[in-house]
Amino acid sequence: MYDIKQWRHIFKLDPAKVISDKDLEALCMSKTDAIMIGGTDDVTEDNVIQLMSRVRRYPLPLVLEISNLESIMPGFDFYFVPTVLNSTDVRFHNGLLHEALKQYGHMINFEELIFEGYVVLNDDSKVAMLTSATTNLDIEDVEAYAQMANDVYHLPVLYLEYSGQYGDPDIVQAARHCLTDTQLFYGGGIDSFMRAEEMGNIADTIIVGNVIYENIKEALKTTKIKERT
Ligand code: 1GP
């Protein structure tokens, strides 16, 4: 089976956005390690099924990052379940997970479920607003979250989420130093090979989203980090 720990690069597709067959093929045939389907707004059963069936034609791992209960469905290789460590709303720590387990707990294959500790860092992002995240964090705050993920909760993944904004490499580096077992995901504002390389040198895995819809050529170039590892 697939080994997430080896993944260096993921394209994140938003089911609420339009992508042509040609662009989707280019992404799926690129050197990326996986496609993740996930978004914040307007994620529905319908648009997730549509996108899943289009990506399934290609031989690469497919992940659903759970954003709401309505759009959970079988057919993915993995289900990434976020817990937003800096949210002030308990629903985004374990409230939605609790609901999901009540409904689907009996049919979940827990080998496919990956619990992601999110730290949301862009105050202007939809995800920060939705989750009521405390985003004005300094290096010590982020280090404490990294310790929490690695040493206390033993989470498989810590995801530094700058969605829509390029992050601060010093913050990402600080988190890196606290992690021995937990895999570090970085996402936000990667719109060129240079940025992919900079964050890819610090994080274990980079997530590339928006640029897919803004500049497909630049999006594809970010996969070149795979040639260097
Ligand atoms: C969003 O972390 C991902 O959840 C990627 O961010 O869309 O800014 O690339 P961008």
PDB file of C-alpha atoms and ligand atoms in Angstrom:
ATOM      1  CA  MET A   1       0.000   0.000   0.000  1.00  0.00           C
ATOM      2  CA  TYR A   2       0.927   3.638  -0.105  1.00  0.00           C
ATOM      3  CA  ASP A   3       3.319   5.057   2.491  1.00  0.00           C
ATOM      4  CA  ILE A   4       2.297   8.591   3.414  1.00  0.00           C
ATOM      5  CA  LYS A   5       5.584   9.137   5.220  1.00  0.00           C
ATOM      6  CA  GLN A   6       7.349   9.113   1.855  1.00  0.00           C
ATOM      7  CA  TRP A   7       5.143  11.803   0.365  1.00  0.00           C
ATOM      8  CA  ARG A   8       6.911  15.068  -0.441  1.00  0.00           C
ATOM      9  CA  HIS A   9       4.274  16.823  -2.546  1.00  0.00           C
ATOM     10  CA  ILE A  10       0.480  16.862  -2.635  1.00  0.00           C
ATOM     11  CA  PHE A  11      -1.884  18.753  -4.938  1.00  0.00           C
ATOM     12  CA  LYS A  12      -5.009  19.834  -3.075  1.00  0.00           C
ATOM     13  CA  LEU A  13      -8.101  20.174  -5.272  1.00  0.00           C
ATOM     14  CA  ASP A  14     -11.101  22.159  -4.172  1.00  0.00           C
ATOM     15  CA  PRO A  15     -14.298  20.367  -5.247  1.00  0.00           C
ATOM     16  CA  ALA A  16     -16.116  23.710  -5.409  1.00  0.00           C
ATOM     17  CA  LYS A  17     -13.754  24.975  -8.132  1.00  0.00           C
ATOM     18  CA  VAL A  18     -13.755  24.145 -11.825  1.00  0.00           C
ATOM     19  CA  ILE A  19     -10.824  22.327 -13.415  1.00  0.00           C
ATOM     20  CA  SER A  20     -10.561  21.197 -17.037  1.00  0.00           C
ATOM     21  CA  ASP A  21      -9.867  17.572 -17.974  1.00  0.00           C
ATOM     22  CA  LYS A  22      -6.596  18.681 -19.532  1.00  0.00           C
ATOM     23  CA  ASP A  23      -5.337  20.384 -16.374  1.00  0.00           C
ATOM     24  CA  LEU A  24      -6.508  17.521 -14.198  1.00  0.00           C
ATOM     25  CA  GLU A  25      -4.655  15.046 -16.369  1.00  0.00           C
ATOM     26  CA  ALA A  26      -1.493  17.150 -16.165  1.00  0.00           C
ATOM     27  CA  LEU A  27      -1.688  17.173 -12.359  1.00  0.00           C
ATOM     28  CA  CYS A  28      -2.422  13.474 -12.076  1.00  0.00           C
ATOM     29  CA  MET A  29       0.346  12.496 -14.501  1.00  0.00           C
ATOM     30  CA  SER A  30       2.882  14.785 -12.806  1.00  0.00           C
ATOM     31  CA  LYS A  31       5.425  13.701 -10.224  1.00  0.00           C
ATOM     32  CA  THR A  32       3.155  14.618  -7.309  1.00  0.00           C
ATOM     33  CA  ASP A  33       2.746  11.930  -4.658  1.00  0.00           C
ATOM     34  CA  ALA A  34      -0.990  12.256  -4.166  1.00  0.00           C
ATOM     35  CA  ILE A  35      -4.146  14.214  -4.846  1.00  0.00           C
ATOM     36  CA  MET A  36      -6.106  15.503  -1.887  1.00  0.00           C
ATOM     37  CA  ILE A  37      -9.698  16.664  -2.270  1.00  0.00           C
ATOM     38  CA  GLY A  38     -10.734  19.241   0.285  1.00  0.00           C
ATOM     39  CA  GLY A  39     -12.015  22.748   0.749  1.00  0.00           C
ATOM     40  CA  THR A  40     -13.703  25.067   3.176  1.00  0.00           C
ATOM     41  CA  ASP A  41     -16.883  26.298   1.438  1.00  0.00           C
ATOM     42  CA  ASP A  42     -19.466  24.535  -0.703  1.00  0.00           C
ATOM     43  CA  VAL A  43     -18.036  21.052  -0.318  1.00  0.00           C
ATOM     44  CA  THR A  44     -20.967  18.781  -1.162  1.00  0.00           C
ATOM     45  CA  GLU A  45     -21.548  15.090  -1.717  1.00  0.00           C
ATOM     46  CA  ASP A  46     -22.205  15.879  -5.343  1.00  0.00           C
ATOM     47  CA  ASN A  47     -19.076  17.845  -6.162  1.00  0.00           C
ATOM     48  CA  VAL A  48     -16.831  15.455  -4.188  1.00  0.00           C
ATOM     49  CA  ILE A  49     -18.217  12.408  -6.066  1.00  0.00           C
ATOM     50  CA  GLN A  50     -17.760  14.172  -9.399  1.00  0.00           C
ATOM     51  CA  LEU A  51     -14.149  15.063  -8.725  1.00  0.00           C
ATOM     52  CA  MET A  52     -13.339  11.699  -7.132  1.00  0.00           C
ATOM     53  CA  SER A  53     -14.525   9.803 -10.190  1.00  0.00           C
ATOM     54  CA  ARG A  54     -12.480  12.030 -12.495  1.00  0.00           C
ATOM     55  CA  VAL A  55      -9.265  11.594 -10.471  1.00  0.00           C
ATOM     56  CA  ARG A  56      -9.813   7.856 -10.021  1.00  0.00           C
ATOM     57  CA  ARG A  57      -8.901   7.270 -13.680  1.00  0.00           C
ATOM     58  CA  TYR A  58      -5.295   7.894 -12.763  1.00  0.00           C
ATOM     59  CA  PRO A  59      -3.000   5.595 -10.832  1.00  0.00           C
ATOM     60  CA  LEU A  60      -2.067   7.757  -7.870  1.00  0.00           C
ATOM     61  CA  PRO A  61      -3.221   7.885  -4.248  1.00  0.00           C
ATOM     62  CA  LEU A  62      -6.371   9.853  -3.543  1.00  0.00           C
ATOM     63  CA  VAL A  63      -7.186  11.434  -0.198  1.00  0.00           C
ATOM     64  CA  LEU A  64     -10.361  13.022   1.106  1.00  0.00           C
ATOM     65  CA  GLU A  65      -9.694  15.706   3.671  1.00  0.00           C
ATOM     66  CA  ILE A  66     -12.889  15.790   5.659  1.00  0.00           C
ATOM     67  CA  SER A  67     -14.566  19.176   5.866  1.00  0.00           C
ATOM     68  CA  ASN A  68     -18.126  18.179   6.742  1.00  0.00           C
ATOM     69  CA  LEU A  69     -20.185  15.075   7.423  1.00  0.00           C
ATOM     70  CA  GLU A  70     -22.333  15.378   4.279  1.00  0.00           C
ATOM     71  CA  SER A  71     -19.444  14.827   1.893  1.00  0.00           C
ATOM     72  CA  ILE A  72     -17.894  11.741   3.497  1.00  0.00           C
ATOM     73  CA  MET A  73     -18.035   8.724   1.182  1.00  0.00           C
ATOM     74  CA  PRO A  74     -16.216   5.486   0.445  1.00  0.00           C
ATOM     75  CA  GLY A  75     -13.774   5.156  -2.434  1.00  0.00           C
ATOM     76  CA  PHE A  76     -10.724   7.067  -1.227  1.00  0.00           C
ATOM     77  CA  ASP A  77      -7.367   5.569  -0.258  1.00  0.00           C
ATOM     78  CA  PHE A  78      -7.118   7.746   2.844  1.00  0.00           C
ATOM     79  CA  TYR A  79      -9.260  10.051   4.922  1.00  0.00           C
ATOM     80  CA  PHE A  80      -7.410  12.940   6.537  1.00  0.00           C
ATOM     81  CA  VAL A  81      -9.276  14.273   9.550  1.00  0.00           C
ATOM     82  CA  PRO A  82      -8.211  17.706  10.758  1.00  0.00           C
ATOM     83  CA  THR A  83      -8.150  18.715  14.391  1.00  0.00           C
ATOM     84  CA  VAL A  84      -7.480  22.444  14.570  1.00  0.00           C
ATOM     85  CA  LEU A  85      -5.184  22.843  17.558  1.00  0.00           C
ATOM     86  CA  ASN A  86      -5.512  26.642  17.688  1.00  0.00           C
ATOM     87  CA  SER A  87      -9.282  26.773  17.172  1.00  0.00           C
ATOM     88  CA  THR A  88     -11.348  28.239  19.975  1.00  0.00           C
ATOM     89  CA  ASP A  89     -14.333  26.138  18.919  1.00  0.00           C
ATOM     90  CA  VAL A  90     -14.511  22.600  20.276  1.00  0.00           C
ATOM     91  CA  ARG A  91     -16.302  21.403  17.133  1.00  0.00           C
ATOM     92  CA  PHE A  92     -13.022  21.786  15.269  1.00  0.00           C
ATOM     93  CA  HIS A  93     -11.024  19.926  17.893  1.00  0.00           C
ATOM     94  CA  ASN A  94     -13.130  16.796  18.139  1.00  0.00           C
ATOM     95  CA  GLY A  95     -16.817  17.772  17.852  1.00  0.00           C
ATOM     96  CA  LEU A  96     -17.163  16.938  14.154  1.00  0.00           C
ATOM     97  CA  LEU A  97     -15.085  13.819  14.639  1.00  0.00           C
ATOM     98  CA  HIS A  98     -17.392  12.741  17.437  1.00  0.00           C
ATOM     99  CA  GLU A  99     -20.420  13.175  15.172  1.00  0.00           C
ATOM    100  CA  ALA A 100     -18.676  11.298  12.359  1.00  0.00           C
ATOM    101  CA  LEU A 101     -17.832   8.378  14.626  1.00  0.00           C
ATOM    102  CA  LYS A 102     -21.404   8.231  15.865  1.00  0.00           C
ATOM    103  CA  GLN A 103     -22.632   7.938  12.290  1.00  0.00           C
ATOM    104  CA  TYR A 104     -19.893   5.994  10.575  1.00  0.00           C
ATOM    105  CA  GLY A 105     -17.717   4.534  13.354  1.00  0.00           C
ATOM    106  CA  HIS A 106     -18.906   0.994  12.669  1.00  0.00           C
ATOM    107  CA  MET A 107     -17.728   1.061   9.052  1.00  0.00           C
ATOM    108  CA  ILE A 108     -14.467   2.992   9.286  1.00  0.00           C
ATOM    109  CA  ASN A 109     -11.215   1.261   8.437  1.00  0.00           C
ATOM    110  CA  PHE A 110      -8.938   3.051  10.875  1.00  0.00           C
ATOM    111  CA  GLU A 111      -5.864   2.144   8.828  1.00  0.00           C
ATOM    112  CA  GLU A 112      -7.111   4.647   6.253  1.00  0.00           C
ATOM    113  CA  LEU A 113      -7.781   7.431   8.733  1.00  0.00           C
ATOM    114  CA  ILE A 114      -5.023   9.968   9.414  1.00  0.00           C
ATOM    115  CA  PHE A 115      -5.549  12.516  12.179  1.00  0.00           C
ATOM    116  CA  GLU A 116      -3.944  15.837  11.199  1.00  0.00           C
ATOM    117  CA  GLY A 117      -3.089  18.423  13.834  1.00  0.00           C
ATOM    118  CA  TYR A 118      -3.735  21.733  12.078  1.00  0.00           C
ATOM    119  CA  VAL A 119      -2.293  25.068  13.108  1.00  0.00           C
ATOM    120  CA  VAL A 120      -4.022  27.806  11.122  1.00  0.00           C
ATOM    121  CA  LEU A 121      -1.756  30.821  10.649  1.00  0.00           C
ATOM    122  CA  ASN A 122      -3.332  33.131   8.058  1.00  0.00           C
ATOM    123  CA  ASP A 123      -5.814  35.384   9.805  1.00  0.00           C
ATOM    124  CA  ASP A 124      -7.463  36.336   6.493  1.00  0.00           C
ATOM    125  CA  SER A 125      -8.192  32.796   5.386  1.00  0.00           C
ATOM    126  CA  LYS A 126     -11.653  31.254   5.249  1.00  0.00           C
ATOM    127  CA  VAL A 127     -10.444  28.389   7.382  1.00  0.00           C
ATOM    128  CA  ALA A 128      -9.309  30.792  10.125  1.00  0.00           C
ATOM    129  CA  MET A 129     -12.708  32.452  10.163  1.00  0.00           C
ATOM    130  CA  LEU A 130     -14.662  29.216  10.029  1.00  0.00           C
ATOM    131  CA  THR A 131     -12.711  27.602  12.854  1.00  0.00           C
ATOM    132  CA  SER A 132     -12.338  30.777  14.976  1.00  0.00           C
ATOM    133  CA  ALA A 133      -8.610  30.149  15.109  1.00  0.00           C
ATOM    134  CA  THR A 134      -6.239  32.241  17.195  1.00  0.00           C
ATOM    135  CA  THR A 135      -3.736  33.084  14.482  1.00  0.00           C
ATOM    136  CA  ASN A 136      -1.470  35.730  16.036  1.00  0.00           C
ATOM    137  CA  LEU A 137       1.039  33.147  17.123  1.00  0.00           C
ATOM    138  CA  ASP A 138       4.725  33.693  17.719  1.00  0.00           C
ATOM    139  CA  ILE A 139       7.502  31.152  17.389  1.00  0.00           C
ATOM    140  CA  GLU A 140       7.093  29.897  20.975  1.00  0.00           C
ATOM    141  CA  ASP A 141       3.373  29.319  20.412  1.00  0.00           C
ATOM    142  CA  VAL A 142       4.019  27.276  17.286  1.00  0.00           C
ATOM    143  CA  GLU A 143       6.776  25.305  19.027  1.00  0.00           C
ATOM    144  CA  ALA A 144       4.355  24.439  21.805  1.00  0.00           C
ATOM    145  CA  TYR A 145       1.791  23.211  19.259  1.00  0.00           C
ATOM    146  CA  ALA A 146       4.485  21.135  17.585  1.00  0.00           C
ATOM    147  CA  GLN A 147       5.412  19.577  20.935  1.00  0.00           C
ATOM    148  CA  MET A 148       1.754  18.971  21.620  1.00  0.00           C
ATOM    149  CA  ALA A 149       1.421  17.106  18.307  1.00  0.00           C
ATOM    150  CA  ASN A 150       4.671  15.163  18.553  1.00  0.00           C
ATOM    151  CA  ASP A 151       5.144  14.430  22.248  1.00  0.00           C
ATOM    152  CA  VAL A 152       1.709  14.670  23.824  1.00  0.00           C
ATOM    153  CA  TYR A 153      -0.939  13.674  21.281  1.00  0.00           C
ATOM    154  CA  HIS A 154       1.461  11.600  19.133  1.00  0.00           C
ATOM    155  CA  LEU A 155      -0.297  12.789  15.990  1.00  0.00           C
ATOM    156  CA  PRO A 156       0.927  11.359  12.684  1.00  0.00           C
ATOM    157  CA  VAL A 157       0.800  14.781  10.994  1.00  0.00           C
ATOM    158  CA  LEU A 158       1.215  18.450  11.943  1.00  0.00           C
ATOM    159  CA  TYR A 159      -0.134  20.740   9.225  1.00  0.00           C
ATOM    160  CA  LEU A 160       0.999  24.378   9.257  1.00  0.00           C
ATOM    161  CA  GLU A 161      -1.795  25.956   7.254  1.00  0.00           C
ATOM    162  CA  TYR A 162      -1.206  29.399   5.752  1.00  0.00           C
ATOM    163  CA  SER A 163      -3.895  28.846   3.083  1.00  0.00           C
ATOM    164  CA  GLY A 164      -3.745  31.667   0.533  1.00  0.00           C
ATOM    165  CA  GLN A 165      -0.615  33.266   1.993  1.00  0.00           C
ATOM    166  CA  TYR A 166       3.045  32.334   1.865  1.00  0.00           C
ATOM    167  CA  GLY A 167       4.238  31.564   5.355  1.00  0.00           C
ATOM    168  CA  ASP A 168       7.225  32.465   7.461  1.00  0.00           C
ATOM    169  CA  PRO A 169      10.060  29.946   6.948  1.00  0.00           C
ATOM    170  CA  ASP A 170      11.399  30.704  10.461  1.00  0.00           C
ATOM    171  CA  ILE A 171       8.104  29.580  12.001  1.00  0.00           C
ATOM    172  CA  VAL A 172       8.071  26.428   9.891  1.00  0.00           C
ATOM    173  CA  GLN A 173      11.686  25.739  10.844  1.00  0.00           C
ATOM    174  CA  ALA A 174      10.884  26.201  14.528  1.00  0.00           C
ATOM    175  CA  ALA A 175       8.127  23.599  14.285  1.00  0.00           C
ATOM    176  CA  ARG A 176      10.459  21.289  12.367  1.00  0.00           C
ATOM    177  CA  HIS A 177      12.962  21.299  15.228  1.00  0.00           C
ATOM    178  CA  CYS A 178      10.318  20.061  17.679  1.00  0.00           C
ATOM    179  CA  LEU A 179       9.228  17.085  15.566  1.00  0.00           C
ATOM    180  CA  THR A 180      10.853  13.678  15.749  1.00  0.00           C
ATOM    181  CA  ASP A 181       7.976  11.385  14.792  1.00  0.00           C
ATOM    182  CA  THR A 182       5.183  13.616  13.565  1.00  0.00           C
ATOM    183  CA  GLN A 183       5.283  14.363   9.822  1.00  0.00           C
ATOM    184  CA  LEU A 184       5.322  18.078   8.976  1.00  0.00           C
ATOM    185  CA  PHE A 185       2.921  19.303   6.293  1.00  0.00           C
ATOM    186  CA  TYR A 186       3.207  22.863   5.032  1.00  0.00           C
ATOM    187  CA  GLY A 187       0.510  24.536   2.913  1.00  0.00           C
ATOM    188  CA  GLY A 188      -0.051  28.106   1.783  1.00  0.00           C
ATOM    189  CA  GLY A 189       0.948  30.405  -1.075  1.00  0.00           C
ATOM    190  CA  ILE A 190       3.251  28.008  -2.885  1.00  0.00           C
ATOM    191  CA  ASP A 191       3.000  29.413  -6.398  1.00  0.00           C
ATOM    192  CA  SER A 192       6.461  28.795  -7.842  1.00  0.00           C
ATOM    193  CA  PHE A 193       9.260  26.262  -7.818  1.00  0.00           C
ATOM    194  CA  MET A 194      11.332  28.625  -5.661  1.00  0.00           C
ATOM    195  CA  ARG A 195       8.741  28.665  -2.898  1.00  0.00           C
ATOM    196  CA  ALA A 196       8.150  24.937  -3.235  1.00  0.00           C
ATOM    197  CA  GLU A 197      11.842  24.356  -2.811  1.00  0.00           C
ATOM    198  CA  GLU A 198      12.173  26.705   0.166  1.00  0.00           C
ATOM    199  CA  MET A 199       9.314  25.151   2.138  1.00  0.00           C
ATOM    200  CA  GLY A 200      10.065  21.673   0.785  1.00  0.00           C
ATOM    201  CA  ASN A 201      13.533  21.917   2.328  1.00  0.00           C
ATOM    202  CA  ILE A 202      11.996  22.468   5.756  1.00  0.00           C
ATOM    203  CA  ALA A 203       8.731  20.516   5.766  1.00  0.00           C
ATOM    204  CA  ASP A 204       8.403  16.811   5.017  1.00  0.00           C
ATOM    205  CA  THR A 205       5.490  17.420   2.676  1.00  0.00           C
ATOM    206  CA  ILE A 206       4.208  20.506   0.870  1.00  0.00           C
ATOM    207  CA  ILE A 207       0.598  21.049  -0.160  1.00  0.00           C
ATOM    208  CA  VAL A 208      -0.095  23.078  -3.309  1.00  0.00           C
ATOM    209  CA  GLY A 209      -3.602  24.456  -3.815  1.00  0.00           C
ATOM    210  CA  ASN A 210      -4.646  27.813  -5.256  1.00  0.00           C
ATOM    211  CA  VAL A 211      -1.977  28.123  -7.935  1.00  0.00           C
ATOM    212  CA  ILE A 212      -3.550  25.122  -9.708  1.00  0.00           C
ATOM    213  CA  TYR A 213      -6.463  27.379 -10.598  1.00  0.00           C
ATOM    214  CA  GLU A 214      -4.402  30.505 -11.232  1.00  0.00           C
ATOM    215  CA  ASN A 215      -1.386  29.249 -13.158  1.00  0.00           C
ATOM    216  CA  ILE A 216      -1.285  25.564 -13.991  1.00  0.00           C
ATOM    217  CA  LYS A 217       2.228  25.772 -15.455  1.00  0.00           C
ATOM    218  CA  GLU A 218       3.673  27.159 -12.234  1.00  0.00           C
ATOM    219  CA  ALA A 219       1.673  24.602 -10.265  1.00  0.00           C
ATOM    220  CA  LEU A 220       3.261  21.767 -12.238  1.00  0.00           C
ATOM    221  CA  LYS A 221       6.741  23.209 -11.721  1.00  0.00           C
ATOM    222  CA  THR A 222       6.373  22.822  -7.949  1.00  0.00           C
ATOM    223  CA  THR A 223       6.592  19.048  -8.413  1.00  0.00           C
ATOM    224  CA  LYS A 224      10.227  19.462  -9.438  1.00  0.00           C
ATOM    225  CA  ILE A 225      11.141  19.278  -5.771  1.00  0.00           C
ATOM    226  CA  LYS A 226      10.648  15.544  -6.215  1.00  0.00           C
ATOM    227  CA  GLU A 227      13.626  15.390  -8.559  1.00  0.00           C
ATOM    228  CA  ARG A 228      15.873  16.642  -5.794  1.00  0.00           C
ATOM    229  CA  THR A 229      14.981  14.068  -3.167  1.00  0.00           C
TER     230      THR A 229
HETATM  231  C1  1GP B   1      -4.814  25.003   1.489  1.00  0.00           C
HETATM  232  O1  1GP B   1      -2.700  24.421   2.448  1.00  0.00           O
HETATM  233  C2  1GP B   1      -3.438  24.421   1.267  1.00  0.00           C
HETATM  234  O2  1GP B   1      -5.515  24.212   2.400  1.00  0.00           O
HETATM  235  C3  1GP B   1      -2.714  25.059   0.140  1.00  0.00           C
HETATM  236  O3  1GP B   1      -2.684  26.456   0.260  1.00  0.00           O
HETATM  237  O4  1GP B   1      -4.161  27.162  -1.592  1.00  0.00           O
HETATM  238  O5  1GP B   1      -2.463  28.752  -0.611  1.00  0.00           O
HETATM  239  O6  1GP B   1      -1.734  26.793  -2.021  1.00  0.00           O
HETATM  240  P1  1GP B   1      -2.780  27.361  -1.069  1.00  0.00           P
END
